[in-house]
Amino acid sequence: MSIVELTEEHRMIQSVAKEFAETEIKPVAARLDRRSEFPAELIQSMAELGFMGIYIPEEYGGSAMDVFSYTLALEEICKACASTGTIMSVNNSLVCDPILEFGTLAQKEEYLTPLARGESLGCFALSEPAAGSDAGSIRTTVRRDGDNYVLSGTKNWITNGPEADVIITFATHDPSKKHKAITAFIVDKETPRLNVGKIEEKLGIKASSTCQLMFDDCYVPVRNRLGEEGEGFKIAMNTLNGGRIGIGAQAVGIAQAAFEESVSYAKQREAFDKPISNLQAIQFMLSDMATKIEASRLLVWQAAKMKDQKMNYVKQSAMAKLFASEAAMWVTTKAIQVHGGYGYTTDYPVERHFRDAKITEIYEGTSEIQRLIIANQLLNEY
C-alpha cells in the first residue's frame, strides 16, 4: 500500500469495507458470477453499512463522508466481487451524485434520501443503440405536454436497469441540435409505458444486470426534470467525470485481487524442484503487476482528492480511469499466465477477474474517449 496518509476515518471505512468484502462477498462471488445472480442481500447489507450513499450529506440519508472514502470502500468491494462493486458504484456516482449536484430540494427529499439509504436503487440511462461514445447523438425524444414531458426512445447498456427503482435519463428536444437540446430527467421505474427490454448476457460482471429500457410515450412530471431544459448534456458529462473515479477504483480492486491470487499461487506451485516464485520470469511479472497497481491507485486517489477539494479534476479522472483500467486488463492477463493452465479454468478466480477487468476499459467512456478528454484538457492548458 502507499504511504499516503489516511485519516482515522479513512482507515475505518477501508477496514469495514475490507472485512465485509472478505467475510460476506468473497465466499459467494464465484456463485453469483456463475449464475448471473443479482446480489440483493449483499446490496441490502451494504446499505446498512452506509455504502450506497457514502459521500451524500446526512440530511439526505448519506454517510457524509467524502469521495476519497468512497474510492477506498469501492476498491475493497470490487476486490471481492466486481459485480457487487458495480451496483454500488452506479448508485453512488451516476445516480446520487447528479441529484445532489443538480436536483431541487424536493427532488433530493423524494429521491436522493431513499437512494442514499439503500431503500431504493438507481440506474443511469444515457447510451442508446446508436449512441454510445457520441452522447450528443441520442435519439430518445422529449416534448412538453402541459405539466408533463413525454419521452419516447430506447436506452442501451443500463446497469442496474432491471432492478432499479429510479432512472436518471436523457432525451432530446431536437436531434438536429445535438448536445444543445438534451434535457435530463428523474423517472420512476413504475411509470406507465416504460418497459425493460433485452437483458444482456455478458462476458464479465455477470451478477450485475444490464438491459435495454424502452420509453413508449412515457409521461414524466415537469417537477422531475433535472436541471433546466438544454442542460442535460452538461449534467451527463459532469456525472461521468465523477463516475470515472469509481471505475478507476473498481479496476484497482480487480487488479489487486488478481495480483494477490498470483503471489499466493506462485509461492505454492513448484516447478523445477522449487516454487515458481523463485523464478525470475515470475518475479518480473509480479513486480510489474504491483507497480502498475500502485500507480493506478495513486492516480485514483489524486482524482478523488481533487473532486473533494472542488478542483477541476476532469483530466485527472480521465487519466485515472484510463491507466487503471488498462493496468487491470494487463495485470489480470499476467495473473492467468502465472497460473498457467489452471488460470484458464474456473477452479481459480483469476479468470473471473480477467473477464471483469475488460469492461473497465469500455463503460463510462472507452479508453479512446479518455485519451480524447486528456488531450483536450492538455491542449487547453499549454
Tab-separated table of N, CA, C and O in Angstrom, residues 36-129:
chain	number	residue	atom	x	y	z
A	36	SER	N	-25.140	-15.658	-12.750
A	36	SER	CA	-25.590	-14.308	-13.125
A	36	SER	C	-26.681	-13.847	-12.161
A	36	SER	O	-27.734	-13.337	-12.565
A	37	GLU	N	-26.386	-13.981	-10.885
A	37	GLU	CA	-27.367	-13.760	-9.818
A	37	GLU	C	-27.183	-12.380	-9.184
A	37	GLU	O	-26.117	-12.074	-8.648
A	38	PHE	N	-28.204	-11.557	-9.242
A	38	PHE	CA	-28.140	-10.233	-8.623
A	38	PHE	C	-28.005	-10.376	-7.112
A	38	PHE	O	-28.799	-11.063	-6.467
A	39	PRO	N	-27.007	-9.724	-6.497
A	39	PRO	CA	-26.720	-9.936	-5.065
A	39	PRO	C	-27.576	-9.067	-4.153
A	39	PRO	O	-27.076	-8.197	-3.420
A	40	ALA	N	-28.865	-9.298	-4.148
A	40	ALA	CA	-29.812	-8.442	-3.421
A	40	ALA	C	-29.486	-8.348	-1.932
A	40	ALA	O	-29.527	-7.264	-1.338
A	41	GLU	N	-29.151	-9.477	-1.310
A	41	GLU	CA	-28.872	-9.460	0.129
A	41	GLU	C	-27.599	-8.681	0.435
A	41	GLU	O	-27.534	-7.958	1.445
A	42	LEU	N	-26.602	-8.796	-0.420
A	42	LEU	CA	-25.364	-8.055	-0.206
A	42	LEU	C	-25.601	-6.549	-0.360
A	42	LEU	O	-25.035	-5.741	0.389
A	43	ILE	N	-26.442	-6.172	-1.311
A	43	ILE	CA	-26.743	-4.759	-1.514
A	43	ILE	C	-27.452	-4.199	-0.291
A	43	ILE	O	-27.164	-3.081	0.162
A	44	GLN	N	-28.354	-4.976	0.286
A	44	GLN	CA	-29.043	-4.536	1.495
A	44	GLN	C	-28.061	-4.368	2.650
A	44	GLN	O	-28.130	-3.394	3.412
A	45	SER	N	-27.119	-5.302	2.761
A	45	SER	CA	-26.108	-5.205	3.817
A	45	SER	C	-25.213	-3.984	3.601
A	45	SER	O	-24.835	-3.301	4.562
A	46	MET	N	-24.864	-3.705	2.350
A	46	MET	CA	-24.047	-2.529	2.072
A	46	MET	C	-24.811	-1.242	2.389
A	46	MET	O	-24.213	-0.260	2.842
A	47	ALA	N	-26.106	-1.264	2.163
A	47	ALA	CA	-26.922	-0.103	2.518
A	47	ALA	C	-26.882	0.128	4.022
A	47	ALA	O	-26.768	1.269	4.489
A	48	GLU	N	-26.963	-0.943	4.786
A	48	GLU	CA	-26.913	-0.831	6.247
A	48	GLU	C	-25.564	-0.305	6.726
A	48	GLU	O	-25.476	0.350	7.780
A	49	LEU	N	-24.512	-0.557	5.951
A	49	LEU	CA	-23.184	-0.045	6.284
A	49	LEU	C	-22.976	1.386	5.801
A	49	LEU	O	-21.947	2.006	6.087
A	50	GLY	N	-23.945	1.896	5.055
A	50	GLY	CA	-23.842	3.260	4.544
A	50	GLY	C	-23.099	3.388	3.240
A	50	GLY	O	-22.718	4.485	2.820
A	51	PHE	N	-22.897	2.269	2.536
A	51	PHE	CA	-22.080	2.271	1.320
A	51	PHE	C	-22.829	2.726	0.070
A	51	PHE	O	-22.210	2.990	-0.950
A	52	MET	N	-24.156	2.816	0.134
A	52	MET	CA	-24.903	3.158	-1.074
A	52	MET	C	-25.052	4.664	-1.290
A	52	MET	O	-25.530	5.104	-2.329
A	53	GLY	N	-24.599	5.428	-0.303
A	53	GLY	CA	-24.590	6.885	-0.435
A	53	GLY	C	-23.476	7.458	0.421
A	53	GLY	O	-23.701	8.317	1.274
A	54	ILE	N	-22.264	6.997	0.184
A	54	ILE	CA	-21.139	7.279	1.082
A	54	ILE	C	-20.873	8.765	1.252
A	54	ILE	O	-20.708	9.265	2.362
A	55	TYR	N	-20.831	9.521	0.154
A	55	TYR	CA	-20.471	10.929	0.292
A	55	TYR	C	-21.666	11.872	0.180
A	55	TYR	O	-21.512	13.076	-0.023
A	56	ILE	N	-22.857	11.319	0.369
A	56	ILE	CA	-24.068	12.140	0.389
A	56	ILE	C	-24.265	12.681	1.808
A	56	ILE	O	-24.067	11.952	2.781
A	57	PRO	N	-24.632	13.960	1.959
A	57	PRO	CA	-24.835	14.530	3.301
A	57	PRO	C	-25.866	13.763	4.122
A	57	PRO	O	-26.790	13.151	3.568
A	58	GLU	N	-25.712	13.834	5.423
A	58	GLU	CA	-26.612	13.111	6.324
A	58	GLU	C	-28.067	13.531	6.158
A	58	GLU	O	-28.980	12.714	6.301
A	59	GLU	N	-28.292	14.820	5.874
A	59	GLU	CA	-29.677	15.283	5.764
A	59	GLU	C	-30.410	14.647	4.594
A	59	GLU	O	-31.638	14.688	4.524
A	60	TYR	N	-29.662	14.035	3.674
A	60	TYR	CA	-30.286	13.331	2.559
A	60	TYR	C	-30.025	11.827	2.633
A	60	TYR	O	-30.036	11.133	1.620
A	61	GLY	N	-29.798	11.328	3.836
A	61	GLY	CA	-29.698	9.891	4.048
A	61	GLY	C	-28.337	9.277	3.838
A	61	GLY	O	-28.181	8.059	3.946
A	62	GLY	N	-27.321	10.107	3.522
A	62	GLY	CA	-25.999	9.571	3.242
A	62	GLY	C	-25.113	9.432	4.459
A	62	GLY	O	-25.510	9.753	5.587
A	63	SER	N	-23.899	8.968	4.228
A	63	SER	CA	-22.937	8.757	5.308
A	63	SER	C	-22.056	9.975	5.563
A	63	SER	O	-21.237	9.961	6.485
A	64	ALA	N	-22.192	11.002	4.738
A	64	ALA	CA	-21.495	12.275	4.929
A	64	ALA	C	-19.980	12.119	4.985
A	64	ALA	O	-19.310	12.842	5.709
A	65	MET	N	-19.459	11.165	4.214
A	65	MET	CA	-18.015	11.036	4.123
A	65	MET	C	-17.546	11.806	2.890
A	65	MET	O	-18.135	12.813	2.540
A	66	ASP	N	-16.493	11.382	2.247
A	66	ASP	CA	-16.017	12.096	1.074
A	66	ASP	C	-15.786	11.119	-0.079
A	66	ASP	O	-15.920	9.898	0.082
A	67	VAL	N	-15.457	11.668	-1.240
A	67	VAL	CA	-15.241	10.835	-2.428
A	67	VAL	C	-14.043	9.911	-2.220
A	67	VAL	O	-14.043	8.773	-2.690
A	68	PHE	N	-13.040	10.398	-1.499
A	68	PHE	CA	-11.868	9.566	-1.215
A	68	PHE	C	-12.275	8.325	-0.421
A	68	PHE	O	-11.820	7.212	-0.711
A	69	SER	N	-13.143	8.495	0.569
A	69	SER	CA	-13.651	7.340	1.329
A	69	SER	C	-14.370	6.363	0.412
A	69	SER	O	-14.249	5.138	0.556
A	70	TYR	N	-15.126	6.909	-0.520
A	70	TYR	CA	-15.851	6.087	-1.496
A	70	TYR	C	-14.895	5.221	-2.303
A	70	TYR	O	-15.133	4.020	-2.496
A	71	THR	N	-13.767	5.800	-2.753
A	71	THR	CA	-12.819	5.011	-3.542
A	71	THR	C	-12.179	3.914	-2.705
A	71	THR	O	-11.939	2.810	-3.192
A	72	LEU	N	-11.908	4.201	-1.440
A	72	LEU	CA	-11.309	3.198	-0.553
A	72	LEU	C	-12.258	2.017	-0.363
A	72	LEU	O	-11.848	0.851	-0.433
A	73	ALA	N	-13.530	2.326	-0.111
A	73	ALA	CA	-14.510	1.261	0.108
A	73	ALA	C	-14.774	0.490	-1.177
A	73	ALA	O	-14.849	-0.748	-1.172
A	74	LEU	N	-14.895	1.218	-2.281
A	74	LEU	CA	-15.222	0.565	-3.550
A	74	LEU	C	-14.107	-0.370	-3.997
A	74	LEU	O	-14.384	-1.454	-4.537
A	75	GLU	N	-12.861	0.014	-3.798
A	75	GLU	CA	-11.753	-0.874	-4.161
A	75	GLU	C	-11.864	-2.205	-3.422
A	75	GLU	O	-11.686	-3.276	-4.014
A	76	GLU	N	-12.167	-2.147	-2.130
A	76	GLU	CA	-12.267	-3.383	-1.341
A	76	GLU	C	-13.436	-4.246	-1.797
A	76	GLU	O	-13.323	-5.474	-1.878
A	77	ILE	N	-14.573	-3.621	-2.086
A	77	ILE	CA	-15.744	-4.377	-2.549
A	77	ILE	C	-15.447	-5.038	-3.892
A	77	ILE	O	-15.742	-6.220	-4.107
A	78	CYS	N	-14.833	-4.290	-4.822
A	78	CYS	CA	-14.539	-4.823	-6.156
A	78	CYS	C	-13.443	-5.879	-6.120
A	78	CYS	O	-13.397	-6.750	-6.992
A	79	LYS	N	-12.584	-5.796	-5.151
A	79	LYS	CA	-11.556	-6.816	-4.981
A	79	LYS	C	-12.203	-8.175	-4.712
A	79	LYS	O	-11.721	-9.211	-5.167
A	80	ALA	N	-13.321	-8.166	-4.013
A	80	ALA	CA	-14.038	-9.407	-3.721
A	80	ALA	C	-14.989	-9.791	-4.845
A	80	ALA	O	-15.093	-10.966	-5.214
A	81	CYS	N	-15.691	-8.797	-5.406
A	81	CYS	CA	-16.668	-9.078	-6.467
A	81	CYS	C	-16.933	-7.796	-7.247
A	81	CYS	O	-17.580	-6.877	-6.733
A	82	ALA	N	-16.441	-7.727	-8.455
A	82	ALA	CA	-16.605	-6.518	-9.266
A	82	ALA	C	-18.068	-6.247	-9.590
A	82	ALA	O	-18.465	-5.086	-9.745
A	83	SER	N	-18.871	-7.285	-9.700
A	83	SER	CA	-20.298	-7.093	-9.984
A	83	SER	C	-20.978	-6.320	-8.865
A	83	SER	O	-21.720	-5.359	-9.109
A	84	THR	N	-20.719	-6.737	-7.642
A	84	THR	CA	-21.309	-6.066	-6.488
A	84	THR	C	-20.819	-4.629	-6.408
A	84	THR	O	-21.587	-3.705	-6.123
A	85	GLY	N	-19.546	-4.430	-6.685
A	85	GLY	CA	-18.999	-3.086	-6.691
A	85	GLY	C	-19.616	-2.209	-7.763
A	85	GLY	O	-19.806	-1.003	-7.568
A	86	THR	N	-19.929	-2.788	-8.912
A	86	THR	CA	-20.554	-2.033	-9.995
A	86	THR	C	-21.897	-1.458	-9.562
A	86	THR	O	-22.217	-0.299	-9.841
A	87	ILE	N	-22.685	-2.260	-8.890
A	87	ILE	CA	-24.006	-1.828	-8.422
A	87	ILE	C	-23.852	-0.666	-7.448
A	87	ILE	O	-24.567	0.346	-7.525
A	88	MET	N	-22.906	-0.800	-6.538
A	88	MET	CA	-22.612	0.256	-5.565
A	88	MET	C	-22.124	1.524	-6.264
A	88	MET	O	-22.543	2.641	-5.942
A	89	SER	N	-21.251	1.360	-7.248
A	89	SER	CA	-20.676	2.498	-7.965
A	89	SER	C	-21.743	3.291	-8.703
A	89	SER	O	-21.784	4.527	-8.625
A	90	VAL	N	-22.602	2.606	-9.433
A	90	VAL	CA	-23.644	3.287	-10.196
A	90	VAL	C	-24.559	4.079	-9.279
A	90	VAL	O	-24.885	5.248	-9.551
A	91	ASN	N	-24.981	3.463	-8.181
A	91	ASN	CA	-25.914	4.151	-7.282
A	91	ASN	C	-25.304	5.417	-6.692
A	91	ASN	O	-25.956	6.459	-6.588
A	92	ASN	N	-24.017	5.334	-6.322
A	92	ASN	CA	-23.343	6.486	-5.735
A	92	ASN	C	-23.051	7.573	-6.759
A	92	ASN	O	-23.473	8.721	-6.612
A	93	SER	N	-22.276	7.218	-7.796
A	93	SER	CA	-21.707	8.241	-8.658
A	93	SER	C	-22.561	8.642	-9.856
A	93	SER	O	-22.465	9.761	-10.342
A	94	LEU	N	-23.399	7.746	-10.342
A	94	LEU	CA	-24.198	8.064	-11.526
A	94	LEU	C	-25.635	8.434	-11.204
A	94	LEU	O	-26.353	8.948	-12.074
A	95	VAL	N	-26.074	8.176	-9.977
A	95	VAL	CA	-27.468	8.460	-9.627
A	95	VAL	C	-27.558	9.465	-8.473
A	95	VAL	O	-28.121	10.554	-8.628
A	96	CYS	N	-26.962	9.108	-7.327
A	96	CYS	CA	-26.999	10.045	-6.197
A	96	CYS	C	-26.291	11.355	-6.526
A	96	CYS	O	-26.784	12.441	-6.204
A	97	ASP	N	-25.134	11.266	-7.155
A	97	ASP	CA	-24.318	12.455	-7.396
A	97	ASP	C	-25.027	13.514	-8.242
A	97	ASP	O	-25.048	14.692	-7.857
A	98	PRO	N	-25.615	13.178	-9.399
A	98	PRO	CA	-26.278	14.233	-10.172
A	98	PRO	C	-27.502	14.830	-9.484
A	98	PRO	O	-27.794	16.021	-9.666
A	99	ILE	N	-28.209	14.031	-8.684
A	99	ILE	CA	-29.341	14.599	-7.950
A	99	ILE	C	-28.837	15.553	-6.876
A	99	ILE	O	-29.404	16.630	-6.655
A	100	LEU	N	-27.729	15.174	-6.217
A	100	LEU	CA	-27.131	16.058	-5.218
A	100	LEU	C	-26.655	17.361	-5.854
A	100	LEU	O	-26.858	18.447	-5.303
A	101	GLU	N	-26.039	17.263	-7.020
A	101	GLU	CA	-25.447	18.436	-7.661
A	101	GLU	C	-26.474	19.319	-8.364
A	101	GLU	O	-26.349	20.546	-8.366
A	102	PHE	N	-27.477	18.725	-8.981
A	102	PHE	CA	-28.377	19.490	-9.840
A	102	PHE	C	-29.845	19.433	-9.416
A	102	PHE	O	-30.673	20.137	-10.007
A	103	GLY	N	-30.184	18.597	-8.445
A	103	GLY	CA	-31.576	18.431	-8.068
A	103	GLY	C	-32.128	19.557	-7.214
A	103	GLY	O	-31.381	20.271	-6.535
A	104	THR	N	-33.439	19.713	-7.247
A	104	THR	CA	-34.113	20.662	-6.366
A	104	THR	C	-34.210	20.064	-4.967
A	104	THR	O	-33.973	18.861	-4.768
A	105	LEU	N	-34.567	20.874	-4.003
A	105	LEU	CA	-34.739	20.373	-2.642
A	105	LEU	C	-35.789	19.274	-2.606
A	105	LEU	O	-35.608	18.238	-1.944
A	106	ALA	N	-36.877	19.476	-3.328
A	106	ALA	CA	-37.952	18.470	-3.355
A	106	ALA	C	-37.454	17.166	-3.970
A	106	ALA	O	-37.783	16.070	-3.483
A	107	GLN	N	-36.662	17.250	-5.031
A	107	GLN	CA	-36.118	16.047	-5.664
A	107	GLN	C	-35.162	15.314	-4.733
A	107	GLN	O	-35.145	14.086	-4.681
A	108	LYS	N	-34.382	16.074	-3.997
A	108	LYS	CA	-33.445	15.451	-3.051
A	108	LYS	C	-34.200	14.724	-1.944
A	108	LYS	O	-33.831	13.615	-1.546
A	109	GLU	N	-35.257	15.352	-1.459
A	109	GLU	CA	-36.024	14.722	-0.382
A	109	GLU	C	-36.771	13.489	-0.874
A	109	GLU	O	-36.841	12.470	-0.183
A	110	GLU	N	-37.327	13.563	-2.102
A	110	GLU	CA	-38.129	12.450	-2.617
A	110	GLU	C	-37.283	11.301	-3.139
A	110	GLU	O	-37.634	10.125	-2.936
A	111	TYR	N	-36.169	11.616	-3.801
A	111	TYR	CA	-35.398	10.573	-4.476
A	111	TYR	C	-34.023	10.313	-3.858
A	111	TYR	O	-33.629	9.153	-3.678
A	112	LEU	N	-33.289	11.374	-3.558
A	112	LEU	CA	-31.922	11.177	-3.083
A	112	LEU	C	-31.877	10.470	-1.737
A	112	LEU	O	-31.055	9.562	-1.535
A	113	THR	N	-32.736	10.841	-0.824
A	113	THR	CA	-32.710	10.249	0.517
A	113	THR	C	-32.896	8.733	0.492
A	113	THR	O	-32.073	8.003	1.057
A	114	PRO	N	-33.943	8.202	-0.148
A	114	PRO	CA	-34.061	6.729	-0.182
A	114	PRO	C	-32.952	6.049	-0.980
A	114	PRO	O	-32.548	4.928	-0.662
A	115	LEU	N	-32.424	6.724	-2.006
A	115	LEU	CA	-31.313	6.144	-2.769
A	115	LEU	C	-30.064	6.029	-1.899
A	115	LEU	O	-29.391	5.000	-1.885
A	116	ALA	N	-29.748	7.091	-1.182
A	116	ALA	CA	-28.555	7.091	-0.335
A	116	ALA	C	-28.679	6.107	0.823
A	116	ALA	O	-27.682	5.540	1.274
A	117	ARG	N	-29.889	5.903	1.305
A	117	ARG	CA	-30.118	4.948	2.392
A	117	ARG	C	-30.148	3.507	1.896
A	117	ARG	O	-30.117	2.571	2.688
A	118	GLY	N	-30.225	3.329	0.588
A	118	GLY	CA	-30.326	1.992	0.035
A	118	GLY	C	-31.732	1.432	0.063
A	118	GLY	O	-31.942	0.239	-0.161
A	119	GLU	N	-32.706	2.309	0.314
A	119	GLU	CA	-34.102	1.878	0.308
A	119	GLU	C	-34.632	1.751	-1.115
A	119	GLU	O	-35.641	1.084	-1.355
A	120	SER	N	-33.969	2.415	-2.047
A	120	SER	CA	-34.272	2.255	-3.468
A	120	SER	C	-32.948	2.195	-4.214
A	120	SER	O	-31.891	2.516	-3.664
A	121	LEU	N	-33.008	1.769	-5.454
A	121	LEU	CA	-31.804	1.604	-6.267
A	121	LEU	C	-31.953	2.405	-7.551
A	121	LEU	O	-33.045	2.486	-8.112
A	122	GLY	N	-30.857	2.975	-8.015
A	122	GLY	CA	-30.917	3.799	-9.208
A	122	GLY	C	-30.118	3.268	-10.371
A	122	GLY	O	-29.251	2.403	-10.216
A	123	CYS	N	-30.413	3.800	-11.563
A	123	CYS	CA	-29.636	3.498	-12.759
A	123	CYS	C	-29.504	4.766	-13.588
A	123	CYS	O	-30.217	5.752	-13.372
A	124	PHE	N	-28.586	4.729	-14.548
A	124	PHE	CA	-28.230	5.892	-15.367
A	124	PHE	C	-28.427	5.500	-16.823
A	124	PHE	O	-27.751	4.601	-17.323
A	125	ALA	N	-29.344	6.179	-17.499
A	125	ALA	CA	-29.719	5.785	-18.861
A	125	ALA	C	-29.365	6.888	-19.847
A	125	ALA	O	-30.158	7.799	-20.109
A	126	LEU	N	-28.165	6.787	-20.412
A	126	LEU	CA	-27.697	7.745	-21.412
A	126	LEU	C	-27.501	7.063	-22.764
A	126	LEU	O	-28.024	7.512	-23.779
A	127	SER	N	-26.729	5.971	-22.781
A	127	SER	CA	-26.403	5.287	-24.039
A	127	SER	C	-27.639	4.751	-24.742
A	127	SER	O	-28.643	4.414	-24.108
A	128	GLU	N	-27.537	4.665	-26.066
A	128	GLU	CA	-28.614	4.148	-26.896
A	128	GLU	C	-28.049	3.188	-27.934
A	128	GLU	O	-26.825	3.120	-28.105
A	129	PRO	N	-28.902	2.448	-28.632
A	129	PRO	CA	-28.397	1.501	-29.638
A	129	PRO	C	-27.467	2.141	-30.663
A	129	PRO	O	-26.528	1.496	-31.142
